[in-house]
Amino acid sequence: MLEQNAWFTEIHNRDGSAFSLRVRAKLHEERTPYQTIAIYETTDFGRLMVIDGCTMVSDRENFIYHEMMAHPALFIHPAPRRVAIIGGGDCGTLREVLKHPEVVEAVQIDIDERVTRLAEQYFPELVSANDDPRARLLFDDGIAWVRAAPPGALDLIIVDSTDPVGPAEGLFSAAFYADCWRALGPGGLLIQQSESPLYHQRLLAEMREAMQGAGFVDVKSLFFPQPIYPSGWWSAMLACKDGPIEGFREQAVAARAFATRYYNAAIHRAAFAIPEFMYRR
Ligand code: SAM
């Protein structure tokens, strides 16, 4: 147990901000060949996973991020059958993907098996779909896996990775996007977590240019709140291999047989609204 009012704090040095959660206990910490993973019991956010000092998921708020990394792209694609998740080791995004009956295969490639094993131990809700026969969990470098993927093998690639440093750095490169473009079939979509629109505008611009340079015909940003990440305001970048990103299967959203806690058709439309400052470079 930690002293009465102990706090976990992530300091964002470059941006002069920090984020804290009050914690009761540190439940686990280990150094894997890739990163240091810690699990905390908080007083008000349930359990918290931290990787290399950066918050990843907590029980209380992860539904926003996991729903927004999965449902907008899945309801934009006309027939999303074959999905790959790069990263996503906590398995929350996989759970959301498997809610879609059109999906026949969801393969998740995380470089660090320990993230998933710790999610199984401390975040049972996040791994609740892992036994779905359509799910396949691989533990490998997502960069190499996509490079080796057969051309046109996938309808959707979701990159749910850590920040663009360390093992995740190459997931934000033009070469990786070119491999994604080749691995996607007609109408294929790539969606990638793209950090904070407030703190990381240059990264968003660089990602957009690199995706367009890799051949993606249309690239759009979507925005959503992310209480435990730097600035509390997050984004994802959505790219279509060979056509415009316009509209979505709105009837399917209304008729969906599964529950969501954040995503719905109004949220889908609002998420693609562009803040005024982003029109000015
Ligand atoms: N939602 C979190 C965020 O936005 O920071 C990410 C969640 S998930 C825990 C991030 C995962 O990316 C980690 O499990 C990490 O092991 C994985 N990862 C980092 N680099 C990778 C790579 N090159 N290939 C596959 N997985 C990678």
mmCIF file of C-alpha atoms and ligand atoms in Angstrom:
data_model
loop_
_atom_site.group_PDB
_atom_site.id
_atom_site.type_symbol
_atom_site.label_atom_id
_atom_site.label_comp_id
_atom_site.label_asym_id
_atom_site.label_seq_id
_atom_site.Cartn_x
_atom_site.Cartn_y
_atom_site.Cartn_z
ATOM 1 C CA MET A 1 0.000 0.000 0.000
ATOM 2 C CA LEU A 2 1.138 3.562 -0.653
ATOM 3 C CA GLU A 3 0.850 6.451 1.818
ATOM 4 C CA GLN A 4 -2.634 7.979 2.207
ATOM 5 C CA ASN A 5 -2.694 10.447 -0.669
ATOM 6 C CA ALA A 6 -0.144 9.092 -3.115
ATOM 7 C CA TRP A 7 -0.284 10.232 -6.738
ATOM 8 C CA PHE A 8 0.928 8.867 -10.067
ATOM 9 C CA THR A 9 2.102 11.776 -12.223
ATOM 10 C CA GLU A 10 3.062 11.840 -15.908
ATOM 11 C CA ILE A 11 5.057 14.972 -16.657
ATOM 12 C CA HIS A 12 4.938 16.332 -20.222
ATOM 13 C CA ASN A 13 8.215 18.240 -20.072
ATOM 14 C CA ARG A 14 8.144 19.597 -23.600
ATOM 15 C CA ASP A 15 4.701 21.130 -23.138
ATOM 16 C CA GLY A 16 5.008 22.236 -19.531
ATOM 17 C CA SER A 17 2.063 20.215 -18.324
ATOM 18 C CA ALA A 18 1.449 17.093 -16.243
ATOM 19 C CA PHE A 19 -1.336 14.672 -15.448
ATOM 20 C CA SER A 20 -1.903 12.942 -12.082
ATOM 21 C CA LEU A 21 -4.165 10.234 -10.689
ATOM 22 C CA ARG A 22 -4.487 9.502 -6.975
ATOM 23 C CA VAL A 23 -3.348 5.924 -6.331
ATOM 24 C CA ARG A 24 -3.783 3.406 -3.527
ATOM 25 C CA ALA A 25 -1.117 0.914 -4.597
ATOM 26 C CA LYS A 26 1.350 -0.053 -7.307
ATOM 27 C CA LEU A 27 0.231 -3.583 -8.159
ATOM 28 C CA HIS A 28 3.010 -4.564 -10.537
ATOM 29 C CA GLU A 29 6.035 -3.302 -12.386
ATOM 30 C CA GLU A 30 8.393 -5.066 -14.780
ATOM 31 C CA ARG A 31 10.955 -4.307 -17.412
ATOM 32 C CA THR A 32 10.412 -6.238 -20.646
ATOM 33 C CA PRO A 33 12.851 -6.339 -23.577
ATOM 34 C CA TYR A 34 10.846 -3.437 -25.053
ATOM 35 C CA GLN A 35 9.573 -1.191 -22.248
ATOM 36 C CA THR A 36 8.743 -0.835 -18.565
ATOM 37 C CA ILE A 37 5.130 -1.654 -17.684
ATOM 38 C CA ALA A 38 3.486 -0.653 -14.397
ATOM 39 C CA ILE A 39 -0.010 -1.300 -13.068
ATOM 40 C CA TYR A 40 -1.603 0.867 -10.376
ATOM 41 C CA GLU A 41 -4.811 0.719 -8.362
ATOM 42 C CA THR A 42 -6.215 4.252 -8.361
ATOM 43 C CA THR A 43 -8.795 5.728 -5.976
ATOM 44 C CA ASP A 44 -11.201 6.878 -8.679
ATOM 45 C CA PHE A 45 -10.176 5.545 -12.113
ATOM 46 C CA GLY A 46 -9.956 1.848 -11.349
ATOM 47 C CA ARG A 47 -6.770 0.226 -12.552
ATOM 48 C CA LEU A 48 -4.195 2.123 -14.597
ATOM 49 C CA MET A 49 -1.569 0.762 -16.985
ATOM 50 C CA VAL A 50 1.548 2.861 -17.562
ATOM 51 C CA ILE A 51 4.247 2.128 -20.172
ATOM 52 C CA ASP A 52 7.598 3.888 -19.880
ATOM 53 C CA GLY A 53 5.984 6.451 -17.581
ATOM 54 C CA CYS A 54 3.133 7.238 -20.001
ATOM 55 C CA THR A 55 -0.512 6.482 -19.177
ATOM 56 C CA MET A 56 -2.015 3.857 -21.484
ATOM 57 C CA VAL A 57 -5.437 2.783 -20.192
ATOM 58 C CA SER A 58 -7.554 3.085 -17.056
ATOM 59 C CA ASP A 59 -10.780 1.260 -16.274
ATOM 60 C CA ARG A 60 -12.800 4.457 -16.019
ATOM 61 C CA GLU A 61 -12.147 6.155 -19.359
ATOM 62 C CA ASN A 62 -10.703 3.700 -21.898
ATOM 63 C CA PHE A 63 -14.060 3.201 -23.657
ATOM 64 C CA ILE A 64 -13.747 6.580 -25.423
ATOM 65 C CA TYR A 65 -10.407 5.814 -27.070
ATOM 66 C CA HIS A 66 -11.121 2.168 -27.915
ATOM 67 C CA GLU A 67 -14.515 2.968 -29.451
ATOM 68 C CA MET A 68 -13.083 5.826 -31.514
ATOM 69 C CA MET A 69 -10.148 3.756 -32.791
ATOM 70 C CA ALA A 70 -12.572 1.102 -34.066
ATOM 71 C CA HIS A 71 -16.110 2.230 -34.931
ATOM 72 C CA PRO A 72 -15.714 5.290 -37.194
ATOM 73 C CA ALA A 73 -13.456 3.359 -39.623
ATOM 74 C CA LEU A 74 -15.550 0.175 -39.432
ATOM 75 C CA PHE A 75 -18.756 2.063 -40.236
ATOM 76 C CA ILE A 76 -17.095 4.026 -43.041
ATOM 77 C CA HIS A 77 -15.770 0.910 -44.803
ATOM 78 C CA PRO A 78 -18.545 -0.699 -46.910
ATOM 79 C CA ALA A 79 -17.636 -4.281 -45.939
ATOM 80 C CA PRO A 80 -14.857 -4.538 -43.299
ATOM 81 C CA ARG A 81 -14.009 -8.258 -43.127
ATOM 82 C CA ARG A 82 -10.242 -8.516 -42.548
ATOM 83 C CA VAL A 83 -8.805 -6.264 -39.842
ATOM 84 C CA ALA A 84 -5.258 -5.934 -38.487
ATOM 85 C CA ILE A 85 -4.481 -4.097 -35.253
ATOM 86 C CA ILE A 86 -0.863 -3.019 -34.842
ATOM 87 C CA GLY A 87 -0.058 -2.598 -31.150
ATOM 88 C CA GLY A 88 -3.242 -2.579 -29.074
ATOM 89 C CA GLY A 89 -1.766 -5.053 -26.598
ATOM 90 C CA ASP A 90 -4.285 -4.130 -23.884
ATOM 91 C CA CYS A 91 -6.903 -5.651 -26.273
ATOM 92 C CA GLY A 92 -9.545 -2.917 -25.805
ATOM 93 C CA THR A 93 -9.540 -1.981 -29.494
ATOM 94 C CA LEU A 94 -9.763 -5.680 -30.473
ATOM 95 C CA ARG A 95 -12.851 -6.025 -28.269
ATOM 96 C CA GLU A 96 -14.561 -3.179 -30.106
ATOM 97 C CA VAL A 97 -13.579 -4.509 -33.571
ATOM 98 C CA LEU A 98 -15.058 -7.936 -32.797
ATOM 99 C CA LYS A 99 -18.440 -6.377 -31.979
ATOM 100 C CA HIS A 100 -18.892 -6.012 -35.778
ATOM 101 C CA PRO A 101 -20.431 -9.165 -37.278
ATOM 102 C CA GLU A 102 -19.034 -8.336 -40.751
ATOM 103 C CA VAL A 103 -15.494 -8.830 -39.409
ATOM 104 C CA VAL A 104 -14.359 -12.388 -40.192
ATOM 105 C CA GLU A 105 -10.766 -12.035 -39.013
ATOM 106 C CA ALA A 106 -9.105 -9.657 -36.538
ATOM 107 C CA VAL A 107 -5.363 -10.194 -36.143
ATOM 108 C CA GLN A 108 -3.534 -8.204 -33.477
ATOM 109 C CA ILE A 109 0.224 -7.806 -33.681
ATOM 110 C CA ASP A 110 1.849 -6.374 -30.565
ATOM 111 C CA ILE A 111 5.599 -6.453 -30.149
ATOM 112 C CA ASP A 112 5.390 -7.085 -26.400
ATOM 113 C CA GLU A 113 3.459 -10.151 -25.198
ATOM 114 C CA ARG A 114 3.750 -8.969 -21.606
ATOM 115 C CA VAL A 115 1.307 -6.118 -22.253
ATOM 116 C CA THR A 116 -1.384 -8.622 -23.179
ATOM 117 C CA ARG A 117 -0.535 -11.026 -20.336
ATOM 118 C CA LEU A 118 -0.792 -8.162 -17.830
ATOM 119 C CA ALA A 119 -4.061 -7.006 -19.410
ATOM 120 C CA GLU A 120 -5.400 -10.558 -18.907
ATOM 121 C CA GLN A 121 -4.395 -10.355 -15.249
ATOM 122 C CA TYR A 122 -5.476 -6.806 -14.354
ATOM 123 C CA PHE A 123 -8.012 -5.667 -17.017
ATOM 124 C CA PRO A 124 -10.401 -8.622 -17.535
ATOM 125 C CA GLU A 125 -12.967 -6.367 -19.254
ATOM 126 C CA LEU A 126 -10.495 -5.381 -21.982
ATOM 127 C CA VAL A 127 -9.622 -8.980 -22.912
ATOM 128 C CA SER A 128 -13.243 -10.240 -22.825
ATOM 129 C CA ALA A 129 -13.296 -10.894 -26.612
ATOM 130 C CA ASN A 130 -9.891 -12.575 -26.882
ATOM 131 C CA ASP A 131 -11.440 -16.061 -27.122
ATOM 132 C CA ASP A 132 -13.531 -15.072 -30.127
ATOM 133 C CA PRO A 133 -12.651 -17.604 -32.882
ATOM 134 C CA ARG A 134 -12.124 -14.667 -35.296
ATOM 135 C CA ALA A 135 -9.368 -13.226 -33.084
ATOM 136 C CA ARG A 136 -5.708 -14.056 -33.649
ATOM 137 C CA LEU A 137 -3.047 -12.596 -31.316
ATOM 138 C CA LEU A 138 0.519 -12.424 -32.627
ATOM 139 C CA PHE A 139 3.550 -11.035 -30.806
ATOM 140 C CA ASP A 140 5.851 -9.456 -33.353
ATOM 141 C CA ASP A 141 7.048 -6.136 -34.708
ATOM 142 C CA GLY A 142 4.105 -4.624 -36.541
ATOM 143 C CA ILE A 143 6.442 -2.945 -39.012
ATOM 144 C CA ALA A 144 7.863 -6.286 -40.197
ATOM 145 C CA TRP A 145 4.444 -7.962 -40.149
ATOM 146 C CA VAL A 146 2.836 -5.364 -42.428
ATOM 147 C CA ARG A 147 5.881 -5.410 -44.727
ATOM 148 C CA ALA A 148 5.378 -9.177 -45.156
ATOM 149 C CA ALA A 149 1.578 -9.016 -45.529
ATOM 150 C CA PRO A 150 0.285 -10.156 -48.960
ATOM 151 C CA PRO A 151 -0.908 -7.299 -51.222
ATOM 152 C CA GLY A 152 -4.599 -6.514 -50.794
ATOM 153 C CA ALA A 153 -4.928 -8.854 -47.795
ATOM 154 C CA LEU A 154 -6.654 -6.392 -45.472
ATOM 155 C CA ASP A 155 -9.662 -4.077 -45.397
ATOM 156 C CA LEU A 156 -8.662 -2.094 -42.317
ATOM 157 C CA ILE A 157 -5.381 -1.504 -40.478
ATOM 158 C CA ILE A 158 -5.643 0.069 -37.011
ATOM 159 C CA VAL A 159 -2.397 1.364 -35.514
ATOM 160 C CA ASP A 160 -2.949 1.577 -31.765
ATOM 161 C CA SER A 161 0.659 2.088 -30.745
ATOM 162 C CA THR A 162 2.608 3.943 -28.117
ATOM 163 C CA ASP A 163 4.069 7.372 -28.931
ATOM 164 C CA PRO A 164 6.415 7.697 -31.957
ATOM 165 C CA VAL A 165 9.532 6.785 -29.995
ATOM 166 C CA GLY A 166 11.346 3.523 -29.361
ATOM 167 C CA PRO A 167 9.754 0.443 -30.997
ATOM 168 C CA ALA A 168 6.792 2.537 -32.229
ATOM 169 C CA GLU A 169 8.850 5.170 -34.069
ATOM 170 C CA GLY A 170 8.843 3.291 -37.371
ATOM 171 C CA LEU A 171 5.045 3.040 -37.273
ATOM 172 C CA PHE A 172 4.929 6.748 -38.126
ATOM 173 C CA SER A 173 7.168 6.507 -41.217
ATOM 174 C CA ALA A 174 6.532 6.886 -44.946
ATOM 175 C CA ALA A 175 7.949 3.394 -45.530
ATOM 176 C CA PHE A 176 5.447 1.862 -43.115
ATOM 177 C CA TYR A 177 2.573 3.728 -44.770
ATOM 178 C CA ALA A 178 3.685 2.451 -48.190
ATOM 179 C CA ASP A 179 3.581 -1.107 -46.812
ATOM 180 C CA CYS A 180 0.112 -0.441 -45.356
ATOM 181 C CA TRP A 181 -1.083 0.898 -48.715
ATOM 182 C CA ARG A 182 0.102 -2.251 -50.495
ATOM 183 C CA ALA A 183 -1.403 -4.583 -47.835
ATOM 184 C CA LEU A 184 -4.848 -2.966 -48.125
ATOM 185 C CA GLY A 185 -7.436 -4.107 -50.673
ATOM 186 C CA PRO A 186 -9.767 -1.830 -52.705
ATOM 187 C CA GLY A 187 -11.445 0.740 -50.442
ATOM 188 C CA GLY A 188 -8.989 -0.177 -47.692
ATOM 189 C CA LEU A 189 -8.612 2.110 -44.664
ATOM 190 C CA LEU A 190 -5.744 2.887 -42.301
ATOM 191 C CA ILE A 191 -6.483 4.556 -38.950
ATOM 192 C CA GLN A 192 -3.686 5.505 -36.570
ATOM 193 C CA GLN A 193 -3.661 7.210 -33.177
ATOM 194 C CA SER A 194 -2.049 10.570 -33.957
ATOM 195 C CA GLU A 195 -1.418 12.162 -30.556
ATOM 196 C CA SER A 196 -2.695 15.519 -29.276
ATOM 197 C CA PRO A 197 -3.963 18.106 -31.817
ATOM 198 C CA LEU A 198 -3.015 20.795 -29.277
ATOM 199 C CA TYR A 199 0.530 19.608 -28.520
ATOM 200 C CA HIS A 200 1.541 17.721 -31.676
ATOM 201 C CA GLN A 201 0.291 19.719 -34.682
ATOM 202 C CA ARG A 202 3.566 19.221 -36.560
ATOM 203 C CA LEU A 203 3.313 15.444 -36.170
ATOM 204 C CA LEU A 204 -0.227 15.464 -37.525
ATOM 205 C CA ALA A 205 0.924 17.463 -40.566
ATOM 206 C CA GLU A 206 3.897 15.129 -41.103
ATOM 207 C CA MET A 207 1.691 12.034 -40.824
ATOM 208 C CA ARG A 208 -0.806 13.467 -43.319
ATOM 209 C CA GLU A 209 1.955 14.278 -45.821
ATOM 210 C CA ALA A 210 3.596 10.859 -45.382
ATOM 211 C CA MET A 211 0.303 9.009 -45.867
ATOM 212 C CA GLN A 212 -0.499 11.045 -48.981
ATOM 213 C CA GLY A 213 3.033 10.453 -50.230
ATOM 214 C CA ALA A 214 2.541 6.716 -49.718
ATOM 215 C CA GLY A 215 -0.406 6.813 -52.116
ATOM 216 C CA PHE A 216 -3.417 7.227 -49.835
ATOM 217 C CA VAL A 217 -5.949 9.241 -51.830
ATOM 218 C CA ASP A 218 -7.752 10.879 -48.909
ATOM 219 C CA VAL A 219 -6.590 11.555 -45.327
ATOM 220 C CA LYS A 220 -8.794 12.982 -42.579
ATOM 221 C CA SER A 221 -8.300 13.666 -38.864
ATOM 222 C CA LEU A 222 -10.836 12.811 -36.205
ATOM 223 C CA PHE A 223 -10.825 14.165 -32.674
ATOM 224 C CA PHE A 224 -12.061 12.963 -29.315
ATOM 225 C CA PRO A 225 -11.482 13.584 -25.610
ATOM 226 C CA GLN A 226 -8.810 11.469 -23.935
ATOM 227 C CA PRO A 227 -8.795 12.407 -20.216
ATOM 228 C CA ILE A 228 -5.571 10.645 -19.225
ATOM 229 C CA TYR A 229 -3.332 11.558 -22.214
ATOM 230 C CA PRO A 230 -1.307 14.773 -22.578
ATOM 231 C CA SER A 231 -3.653 17.779 -23.028
ATOM 232 C CA GLY A 232 -6.744 15.558 -22.589
ATOM 233 C CA TRP A 233 -7.589 16.034 -26.302
ATOM 234 C CA TRP A 234 -6.614 13.302 -28.770
ATOM 235 C CA SER A 235 -6.787 12.479 -32.446
ATOM 236 C CA ALA A 236 -6.623 9.704 -34.974
ATOM 237 C CA MET A 237 -5.715 9.957 -38.649
ATOM 238 C CA LEU A 238 -7.825 8.056 -41.166
ATOM 239 C CA ALA A 239 -6.549 7.350 -44.681
ATOM 240 C CA CYS A 240 -8.321 5.695 -47.615
ATOM 241 C CA LYS A 241 -6.267 3.743 -50.135
ATOM 242 C CA ASP A 242 -8.089 4.693 -53.312
ATOM 243 C CA GLY A 243 -11.031 7.016 -52.812
ATOM 244 C CA PRO A 244 -12.628 9.833 -50.837
ATOM 245 C CA ILE A 245 -13.562 9.412 -47.170
ATOM 246 C CA GLU A 246 -17.173 10.581 -47.253
ATOM 247 C CA GLY A 247 -20.294 9.400 -45.508
ATOM 248 C CA PHE A 248 -20.679 6.288 -43.386
ATOM 249 C CA ARG A 249 -23.116 3.396 -42.981
ATOM 250 C CA GLU A 250 -25.474 5.444 -40.799
ATOM 251 C CA GLN A 251 -28.312 2.925 -40.939
ATOM 252 C CA ALA A 252 -25.939 0.251 -39.738
ATOM 253 C CA VAL A 253 -24.944 2.469 -36.798
ATOM 254 C CA ALA A 254 -28.614 2.920 -35.853
ATOM 255 C CA ALA A 255 -29.320 -0.798 -36.278
ATOM 256 C CA ARG A 256 -26.164 -2.030 -34.531
ATOM 257 C CA ALA A 257 -26.794 -4.922 -32.141
ATOM 258 C CA PHE A 258 -24.048 -3.897 -29.736
ATOM 259 C CA ALA A 259 -23.760 -1.218 -27.069
ATOM 260 C CA THR A 260 -21.330 1.663 -27.093
ATOM 261 C CA ARG A 261 -20.780 4.250 -24.356
ATOM 262 C CA TYR A 262 -19.322 7.084 -26.424
ATOM 263 C CA TYR A 263 -19.687 6.415 -30.162
ATOM 264 C CA ASN A 264 -22.914 7.071 -32.054
ATOM 265 C CA ALA A 265 -23.813 8.689 -35.396
ATOM 266 C CA ALA A 266 -23.751 12.250 -33.992
ATOM 267 C CA ILE A 267 -20.341 11.656 -32.387
ATOM 268 C CA HIS A 268 -19.135 10.165 -35.689
ATOM 269 C CA ARG A 269 -20.067 13.299 -37.601
ATOM 270 C CA ALA A 270 -18.756 15.676 -34.918
ATOM 271 C CA ALA A 271 -15.407 13.856 -34.618
ATOM 272 C CA PHE A 272 -14.479 14.884 -38.170
ATOM 273 C CA ALA A 273 -15.196 18.606 -37.601
ATOM 274 C CA ILE A 274 -11.924 20.533 -38.024
ATOM 275 C CA PRO A 275 -10.994 23.189 -35.409
ATOM 276 C CA GLU A 276 -10.454 26.632 -36.926
ATOM 277 C CA PHE A 277 -6.763 26.863 -35.923
ATOM 278 C CA MET A 278 -6.009 23.745 -37.963
ATOM 279 C CA TYR A 279 -6.946 25.503 -41.199
ATOM 280 C CA ARG A 280 -4.103 27.952 -40.627
ATOM 281 C CA ARG A 281 -0.685 26.334 -40.962
HETATM 282 N N1 SAM B 1 -3.648 3.723 -26.475
HETATM 283 C C1 SAM B 1 -2.241 3.778 -26.199
HETATM 284 C C2 SAM B 1 -1.627 5.057 -26.701
HETATM 285 O O1 SAM B 1 -2.264 5.772 -27.483
HETATM 286 O O2 SAM B 1 -0.483 5.318 -26.273
HETATM 287 C C3 SAM B 1 -1.576 2.582 -26.833
HETATM 288 C C4 SAM B 1 -2.042 1.312 -26.218
HETATM 289 S S1 SAM B 1 -1.159 -0.119 -26.537
HETATM 290 C C5 SAM B 1 -0.709 -0.537 -24.911
HETATM 291 C C6 SAM B 1 0.348 0.404 -27.301
HETATM 292 C C7 SAM B 1 1.112 -0.832 -27.755
HETATM 293 O O3 SAM B 1 1.965 -0.553 -28.856
HETATM 294 C C8 SAM B 1 2.033 -1.438 -26.678
HETATM 295 O O4 SAM B 1 1.452 -2.629 -26.209
HETATM 296 C C9 SAM B 1 3.365 -1.677 -27.397
HETATM 297 O O5 SAM B 1 3.965 -2.909 -27.042
HETATM 298 C C10 SAM B 1 2.911 -1.631 -28.847
HETATM 299 N N2 SAM B 1 3.968 -1.361 -29.849
HETATM 300 C C11 SAM B 1 4.895 -0.376 -29.843
HETATM 301 N N3 SAM B 1 5.689 -0.484 -30.938
HETATM 302 C C12 SAM B 1 5.233 -1.563 -31.651
HETATM 303 C C13 SAM B 1 5.626 -2.190 -32.874
HETATM 304 N N4 SAM B 1 6.658 -1.730 -33.608
HETATM 305 N N5 SAM B 1 4.914 -3.264 -33.312
HETATM 306 C C14 SAM B 1 3.865 -3.746 -32.575
HETATM 307 N N6 SAM B 1 3.446 -3.199 -31.401
HETATM 308 C C15 SAM B 1 4.138 -2.118 -30.953
#
